[in-house]
Short mmCIF file of C-alpha atoms in Angstrom, two decimals:
data_model
loop_
_atom_site.label_atom_id
_atom_site.label_comp_id
_atom_site.label_asym_id
_atom_site.label_seq_id
_atom_site.Cartn_x
_atom_site.Cartn_y
_atom_site.Cartn_z
CA MET A 1 -19.90 19.86 18.98
CA THR A 2 -20.27 19.47 15.19
CA HIS A 3 -23.12 17.55 13.57
CA GLY A 4 -20.95 15.29 11.43
CA TRP A 5 -18.86 15.54 8.28
CA PRO A 6 -20.07 18.46 6.12
CA ALA A 7 -21.57 17.43 2.77
CA GLY A 8 -22.82 20.57 1.06
CA THR A 9 -25.86 21.82 2.95
CA HIS A 10 -26.18 18.76 5.18
CA HIS A 11 -23.95 16.52 7.30
CA VAL A 12 -22.95 12.86 7.28
CA ALA A 13 -22.59 10.88 10.50
CA TYR A 14 -19.05 10.55 11.84
CA ASP A 15 -18.97 6.76 11.53
CA LYS A 16 -19.72 7.11 7.79
CA LEU A 17 -16.35 8.69 7.01
CA PRO A 18 -15.21 5.74 4.82
CA ASP A 19 -18.34 6.23 2.70
CA VAL A 20 -17.68 9.98 2.44
CA LEU A 21 -14.15 9.32 1.18
CA LEU A 22 -15.28 6.66 -1.29
CA ASP A 23 -18.05 8.84 -2.71
CA ALA A 24 -15.70 11.80 -3.11
CA SER A 25 -13.09 9.64 -4.83
CA SER A 26 -15.79 8.30 -7.14
CA GLN A 27 -16.89 11.80 -8.14
CA HIS A 28 -13.34 12.72 -9.11
CA ALA A 29 -12.85 9.44 -11.00
CA ARG A 30 -16.06 10.04 -12.96
CA LEU A 31 -14.94 13.57 -13.83
CA VAL A 32 -11.64 12.23 -15.13
CA HIS A 33 -13.43 9.74 -17.39
CA GLU A 34 -15.87 12.40 -18.58
CA LEU A 35 -13.19 14.95 -19.54
CA TYR A 36 -10.33 12.55 -20.40
CA PRO A 37 -7.72 13.33 -21.54
CA GLY A 38 -8.44 17.07 -21.32
CA ASP A 39 -7.70 18.81 -24.61
CA THR A 40 -8.17 22.41 -23.46
CA SER A 41 -5.98 23.99 -20.81
CA TRP A 42 -8.80 24.18 -18.26
CA ASP A 43 -10.04 20.65 -18.89
CA ALA A 44 -6.49 19.32 -18.66
CA GLN A 45 -6.09 21.00 -15.27
CA ARG A 46 -9.38 19.58 -14.00
CA VAL A 47 -8.41 16.09 -15.17
CA ALA A 48 -4.98 16.34 -13.55
CA ILE A 49 -6.40 17.57 -10.24
CA SER A 50 -9.01 14.84 -10.14
CA ILE A 51 -6.55 12.07 -11.06
CA GLY A 52 -4.43 12.68 -7.98
CA THR A 53 -7.38 13.50 -5.74
CA ALA A 54 -9.29 10.35 -6.67
CA VAL A 55 -6.26 8.22 -5.78
CA GLU A 56 -5.59 10.01 -2.48
CA LEU A 57 -9.21 9.87 -1.31
CA LEU A 58 -9.49 6.17 -2.14
CA LEU A 59 -6.27 5.49 -0.23
CA LYS A 60 -7.78 7.29 2.76
CA HIS A 61 -11.00 5.31 2.32
CA VAL A 62 -9.01 2.09 2.73
CA LEU A 63 -7.18 3.52 5.76
CA ALA A 64 -10.45 4.67 7.35
CA LEU A 65 -11.92 1.18 6.94
CA ARG A 66 -9.06 -0.12 9.09
CA SER A 67 -9.01 2.71 11.62
CA PHE A 68 -9.78 6.43 11.68
CA GLN A 69 -6.57 6.82 13.69
CA LEU A 70 -4.52 6.16 10.53
CA LEU A 71 -5.79 9.36 8.88
CA PRO A 72 -4.48 12.38 10.85
CA ASP A 73 -1.23 14.10 9.94
CA ASN A 74 -0.64 14.88 13.61
CA TYR A 75 -2.48 14.32 16.85
CA LYS A 76 -3.65 17.48 18.55
CA ILE A 77 -6.49 17.77 21.04
CA GLU A 78 -8.96 18.92 18.38
CA THR A 79 -7.90 16.08 16.08
CA ALA A 80 -8.66 13.50 18.75
CA LEU A 81 -11.99 15.14 19.59
CA THR A 82 -13.00 15.35 15.92
CA LEU A 83 -12.27 11.66 15.35
CA ASP A 84 -14.33 10.88 18.45
CA GLY A 85 -17.25 12.90 17.07
CA LYS A 86 -16.90 15.58 19.74
CA GLY A 87 -14.83 18.24 18.00
CA SER A 88 -15.89 21.79 17.33
CA ALA A 89 -16.07 23.15 13.80
CA ALA A 90 -14.01 26.10 12.58
CA ASP A 91 -15.72 28.02 9.77
CA HIS A 92 -18.13 25.08 9.45
CA LEU A 93 -15.25 22.65 8.78
CA PRO A 94 -13.84 19.89 11.02
CA GLN A 95 -10.53 20.63 12.72
CA LEU A 96 -8.62 17.72 11.25
CA THR A 97 -5.50 17.70 9.08
CA THR A 98 -5.12 14.40 7.26
CA VAL A 99 -1.92 12.73 6.14
CA ALA A 100 -0.67 13.57 2.63
CA GLY A 101 -1.00 11.14 -0.27
CA THR A 102 2.53 9.69 -0.27
CA ALA A 103 2.51 9.23 3.50
CA ALA A 104 -0.93 7.60 3.21
CA VAL A 105 0.61 5.00 0.88
CA GLU A 106 3.39 4.34 3.38
CA ARG A 107 0.89 3.86 6.21
CA LEU A 108 -1.25 1.55 4.11
CA ASN A 109 1.77 -0.54 3.12
CA LYS A 110 2.66 -0.96 6.79
CA ALA A 111 -0.90 -1.71 7.86
CA SER A 112 -1.75 -4.24 5.14
CA GLU A 113 -0.32 -6.75 2.68
CA LEU A 114 -0.53 -4.12 -0.06
CA GLN A 115 2.93 -3.08 -1.18
CA LEU A 116 2.46 -0.13 -3.51
CA LYS A 117 5.69 1.24 -4.94
CA LYS A 118 6.58 4.87 -5.62
CA GLU A 119 6.32 4.43 -9.39
CA ASP A 120 2.76 3.14 -8.97
CA PHE A 121 1.32 6.44 -7.74
CA GLU A 122 3.95 9.19 -8.06
CA LEU A 123 2.82 10.48 -11.46
CA ALA A 124 -0.82 10.76 -10.34
CA PHE A 125 0.24 13.11 -7.54
CA ARG A 126 2.70 15.02 -9.75
CA VAL A 127 0.13 16.00 -12.37
CA ARG A 128 -2.28 17.06 -9.64
CA ASN A 129 0.31 19.18 -7.85
CA SER A 130 1.43 20.84 -11.09
CA ALA A 131 -2.17 21.78 -11.87
CA ILE A 132 -2.93 23.04 -8.35
CA HIS A 133 0.29 24.91 -7.62
CA LEU A 134 1.33 26.11 -11.09
CA GLY A 135 -1.88 26.01 -13.07
CA VAL A 136 -0.26 23.85 -15.75
CA ALA A 137 -1.30 20.46 -17.11
CA SER A 138 -0.26 18.28 -20.04
CA THR A 139 -2.67 16.09 -21.98
CA GLN A 140 0.12 13.56 -22.59
CA ALA A 141 1.07 13.51 -18.92
CA ASN A 142 -2.60 13.08 -18.02
CA LYS A 143 -2.83 10.01 -20.27
CA ALA A 144 0.12 8.37 -18.53
CA ALA A 145 -1.11 9.41 -15.07
CA PHE A 146 -4.62 8.12 -15.80
CA LYS A 147 -3.20 4.68 -16.54
CA LYS A 148 -1.34 4.73 -13.21
CA MET A 149 -4.50 5.93 -11.48
CA VAL A 150 -6.57 3.08 -12.95
CA LEU A 151 -4.02 0.45 -11.91
CA VAL A 152 -3.71 1.78 -8.34
CA ILE A 153 -7.50 1.89 -7.97
CA ASP A 154 -7.75 -1.65 -9.35
CA SER A 155 -5.16 -2.82 -6.79
CA LEU A 156 -7.06 -1.17 -3.95
CA PHE A 157 -10.39 -2.62 -5.10
CA SER A 158 -8.83 -6.09 -5.46
CA HIS A 159 -7.42 -5.76 -1.94
CA LEU A 160 -10.89 -4.88 -0.61
CA GLY A 161 -12.64 -7.57 -2.65
CA VAL A 162 -14.86 -5.01 -4.39
CA LYS A 163 -17.47 -6.61 -6.67
CA THR A 164 -17.89 -5.72 -10.34
CA SER A 165 -21.23 -4.04 -9.64
CA GLU A 166 -19.56 -1.77 -7.08
CA ARG A 167 -16.76 -0.94 -9.52
CA ILE A 168 -19.36 0.00 -12.13
CA GLN A 169 -21.03 2.29 -9.61
CA TYR A 170 -17.69 3.87 -8.66
CA TRP A 171 -16.80 4.69 -12.27
CA GLY A 172 -20.30 5.87 -13.12
CA GLY A 173 -21.58 3.15 -15.43
CA GLU A 174 -20.78 0.02 -17.40
CA GLU A 175 -19.20 1.91 -20.30
CA ALA A 176 -16.74 3.68 -18.01
CA GLU A 177 -15.91 0.46 -16.14
CA LYS A 178 -15.26 -1.39 -19.42
CA PHE A 179 -12.97 1.46 -20.50
CA VAL A 180 -10.80 1.20 -17.38
CA ARG A 181 -10.99 -2.60 -17.38
CA ALA A 182 -9.41 -2.59 -20.85
CA ILE A 183 -6.53 -0.54 -19.43
CA VAL A 184 -6.04 -3.07 -16.61
CA ASP A 185 -6.14 -6.00 -19.05
CA GLU A 186 -3.60 -4.29 -21.30
CA ALA A 187 -1.27 -3.71 -18.34
CA ILE A 188 -1.54 -7.38 -17.35
CA THR A 189 -0.67 -8.46 -20.89
CA GLU A 190 2.30 -6.06 -20.98
CA ALA A 191 3.52 -7.32 -17.59
CA LYS A 192 3.40 -10.94 -18.76
CA ALA A 193 5.30 -10.07 -21.93
CA ARG A 194 7.93 -8.18 -19.92
CA TYR A 195 8.19 -11.11 -17.48
CA GLU A 196 8.80 -13.56 -20.33
CA GLN A 197 11.43 -11.20 -21.73
CA LEU A 198 13.24 -11.13 -18.37
CA LEU A 199 13.15 -14.92 -18.22
CA ARG A 200 14.54 -15.32 -21.74
CA ARG A 201 17.40 -12.95 -20.96
CA ALA A 202 18.19 -14.79 -17.71
CA LYS A 203 18.09 -18.17 -19.47
CA ASP A 204 20.53 -16.89 -22.10
CA ASP A 205 22.86 -15.63 -19.35
CA TYR A 206 22.60 -18.99 -17.59
CA GLN A 207 23.47 -20.86 -20.78
CA THR A 208 26.49 -18.60 -21.31
CA LEU A 209 27.60 -19.28 -17.73
CA THR A 210 27.25 -23.06 -17.94
CA GLU A 211 29.09 -23.21 -21.27
CA SER A 212 32.02 -21.32 -19.73
CA LEU A 213 32.43 -23.76 -16.83
CA LEU A 214 34.35 -27.02 -16.86
CA GLU A 215 32.02 -30.00 -16.64
CA ALA A 216 33.84 -31.51 -13.67
CA GLY A 217 33.28 -28.59 -11.31
CA LYS A 218 30.19 -27.03 -12.89
CA ALA A 219 27.63 -28.27 -10.34
CA GLU A 220 29.70 -27.10 -7.37
CA VAL A 221 30.28 -23.62 -8.82
CA ILE A 222 26.57 -23.19 -9.59
CA LYS A 223 25.70 -24.34 -6.07
CA GLN A 224 28.05 -21.75 -4.58
CA PHE A 225 26.49 -18.99 -6.68
CA ALA A 226 23.00 -20.09 -5.62
CA GLU A 227 23.83 -20.12 -1.91
CA VAL A 228 24.98 -16.49 -1.83
CA PRO A 229 22.02 -14.55 -0.35
CA PRO A 230 21.06 -11.14 -1.75
CA THR A 231 21.98 -7.89 -0.04
CA ILE A 232 19.20 -6.97 2.36
CA ASN A 233 18.38 -4.50 5.10
CA SER A 234 18.81 -6.80 8.09
CA GLY A 235 16.50 -4.67 10.21
CA SER A 236 13.48 -4.75 7.93
CA GLU A 237 14.01 -7.51 5.35
CA GLU A 238 14.49 -11.26 5.31
CA ALA A 239 15.47 -13.58 2.44
CA VAL A 240 13.74 -16.94 1.87
CA SER A 241 14.83 -19.50 -0.73
CA HIS A 242 12.65 -20.04 -3.82
CA LEU A 243 13.14 -21.99 -7.05
CA CYS A 244 14.29 -19.72 -9.87
CA PRO A 245 11.78 -19.78 -12.74
CA ALA A 246 14.54 -19.15 -15.29
CA CYS A 247 17.38 -21.55 -14.41
CA ALA A 248 15.67 -23.86 -11.86
CA ASN A 249 18.39 -23.27 -9.28
CA MET A 250 17.83 -21.89 -5.79
CA GLY A 251 17.06 -18.18 -5.75
CA TRP A 252 15.86 -15.83 -3.04
CA VAL A 253 12.67 -13.95 -2.30
CA VAL A 254 13.27 -10.84 -0.20
CA TYR A 255 10.38 -10.14 2.15
CA GLU A 256 9.66 -6.87 3.90
CA VAL A 257 9.18 -7.74 7.56
CA HIS A 258 6.18 -6.44 9.49
CA ARG A 259 6.36 -6.81 13.26
CA GLY A 260 3.13 -7.16 15.21
CA THR A 261 2.09 -6.08 18.70
CA PRO A 262 4.27 -7.65 21.43
CA THR A 263 2.99 -10.48 23.58
CA VAL A 264 4.33 -9.88 27.08
CA GLU A 265 4.27 -12.33 29.99
CA TYR A 266 4.32 -10.67 33.42
CA LEU A 267 5.86 -12.89 36.08
CA ASP A 268 4.17 -11.27 39.07
CA ASP A 269 0.73 -10.78 37.42
CA GLN A 270 1.08 -7.06 37.98
CA PHE A 271 1.13 -4.64 35.07
CA GLY A 272 4.38 -2.73 34.88
CA GLY A 273 6.28 -5.31 36.91
CA ARG A 274 9.14 -7.48 35.75
CA HIS A 275 8.19 -9.43 32.63
CA GLY A 276 9.19 -12.86 31.40
CA ASP A 277 9.10 -13.75 27.72
CA ALA A 278 8.19 -10.95 25.33
CA TYR A 279 7.94 -11.66 21.63
CA VAL A 280 6.35 -10.34 18.44
CA GLU A 281 4.71 -12.22 15.61
CA ARG A 282 6.24 -11.37 12.25
CA LYS A 283 4.81 -11.41 8.74
CA GLY A 284 6.60 -10.99 5.44
CA SER A 285 5.43 -9.25 2.26
CA ALA A 286 7.29 -10.21 -0.92
CA ASP A 287 9.29 -7.29 -2.30
CA ARG A 288 11.55 -8.86 -4.95
CA PHE A 289 13.17 -12.06 -6.21
CA GLU A 290 16.87 -12.43 -7.00
CA CYS A 291 18.87 -15.34 -8.40
CA GLY A 292 22.63 -15.39 -7.87
CA VAL A 293 23.15 -17.88 -10.70
CA CYS A 294 21.38 -16.45 -13.77
CA ARG A 295 21.06 -12.94 -12.26
CA LEU A 296 17.30 -12.82 -12.74
CA LYS A 297 15.70 -10.02 -10.72
CA LEU A 298 11.94 -9.57 -10.39
CA ASP A 299 11.00 -6.35 -8.62
CA ARG A 300 7.32 -5.93 -9.42
CA ARG A 301 4.42 -7.68 -7.74
CA GLU A 302 2.93 -8.91 -11.03
CA TYR A 303 6.25 -10.58 -11.89
CA LEU A 304 6.32 -12.30 -8.51
CA VAL A 305 2.83 -13.64 -9.13
CA GLU A 306 3.97 -15.09 -12.48
CA ALA A 307 6.94 -16.72 -10.71
CA ALA A 308 4.59 -18.43 -8.21
CA VAL A 309 6.09 -16.55 -5.27
CA THR A 310 4.09 -16.64 -2.04
CA LEU A 311 3.34 -12.96 -1.54
CA GLU A 312 2.53 -13.10 2.17
CA ILE A 313 4.15 -15.48 4.66
CA GLU A 314 4.34 -16.03 8.41
CA LEU A 315 7.89 -15.64 9.70
CA GLU A 316 9.36 -17.00 12.91
CA PRO A 317 8.46 -14.93 16.01
CA ASP A 318 11.19 -12.65 17.30
CA GLU A 319 12.09 -11.33 20.73
CA ALA A 320 10.41 -7.99 21.38
CA THR A 321 12.69 -5.00 21.76
CA GLN A 322 12.51 -2.81 24.84
CA ASP A 323 11.12 0.04 22.73
CA GLU A 324 8.32 -2.24 21.50
CA ILE A 325 7.51 -3.30 25.06
CA ASP A 326 7.50 0.31 26.28
CA GLU A 327 5.18 1.38 23.43
CA TYR A 328 2.90 -1.59 24.08
CA GLU A 329 2.58 -0.73 27.78
CA ALA A 330 2.00 2.97 27.00
CA ASP A 331 -0.83 1.97 24.63
CA LEU A 332 -2.37 -0.16 27.39
CA VAL A 333 -2.35 2.83 29.72
CA ASP A 334 -3.94 5.05 27.04
CA SER A 335 -6.62 2.42 26.34
CA HIS A 336 -7.43 2.15 30.04
CA ILE A 337 -7.73 5.93 30.33
CA ASP A 338 -10.03 6.05 27.28
CA PHE A 339 -12.15 3.28 28.80
CA MET A 340 -12.49 5.14 32.10
CA ILE A 341 -13.46 8.33 30.24
CA ASP A 342 -16.14 6.44 28.30
CA VAL A 343 -17.45 4.94 31.56
CA ALA A 344 -17.63 8.40 33.11
CA ARG A 345 -19.55 9.64 30.05
CA GLY A 346 -21.99 6.80 30.42
CA LYS A 347 -21.01 4.96 27.26
#
């Protein structure tokens, strides 16, 4: 059995994994700020590597805070034992392969109200991979990737409710935190300006539309346009009406649907027997807004905030599928087995 997570010449207790990930992410973030933007070839490579690594480790920190089980790439015997603090080391390292950065984002999006998009983090991983696998790095690319890195980290910290003092510690001092805070503030200002630009364009299109319609039937035509729902993935999305901030007609917010753990009622009080009602609670995370009248489309979270869209909502419960019920019952069996093992071990 290993002594914990290796940290140089010593080890850190297994239950401190979130702290290990946060500290490691912080070290990379500090290096980026210290060498930014990386004028020499070697410094540019180091900056690029640390940009992507800081983001990935912080993503895994957030996952680990929710559950260690969200981290592995696959579940082998040694993986399970390592996460339980009972694994054996190989060459002084834990036998655990964690999920890659992009997949970590997908898991975090499913497990929380965070809805990071590909364009939010892709460049941070691209510059890192180019530096690691090809030994090439661009100062200009690093500048753009650093901005993406700062915004992703700010989103993750906001999600966790991280205090200013903790942000200062993460970045390595007040000067560094002020530097990245200025980048966040600039991005907010740019997003508001872009939002206002989208609204002005939609208002112009709405005015053109209304001027082209006969007064007698104008209201009915506009109503028909407004009532046409957007195209959605019926299996994973749901549209909810919302007042359009540009034309004040009815538009639609498209929510990504997250289904919870089934609630199953067993008629004979015996597990595995015939069940009665089985349903799942559903939550929605705002993905985009669309208006069928003025054609306004808002596809970024900051735009939705400006439009006063409710980002997270409770949706009506839905009947559980048979696959969901089967998975739920299999998890119950696994939990019972784990409990019996712990009892046998004297836990």
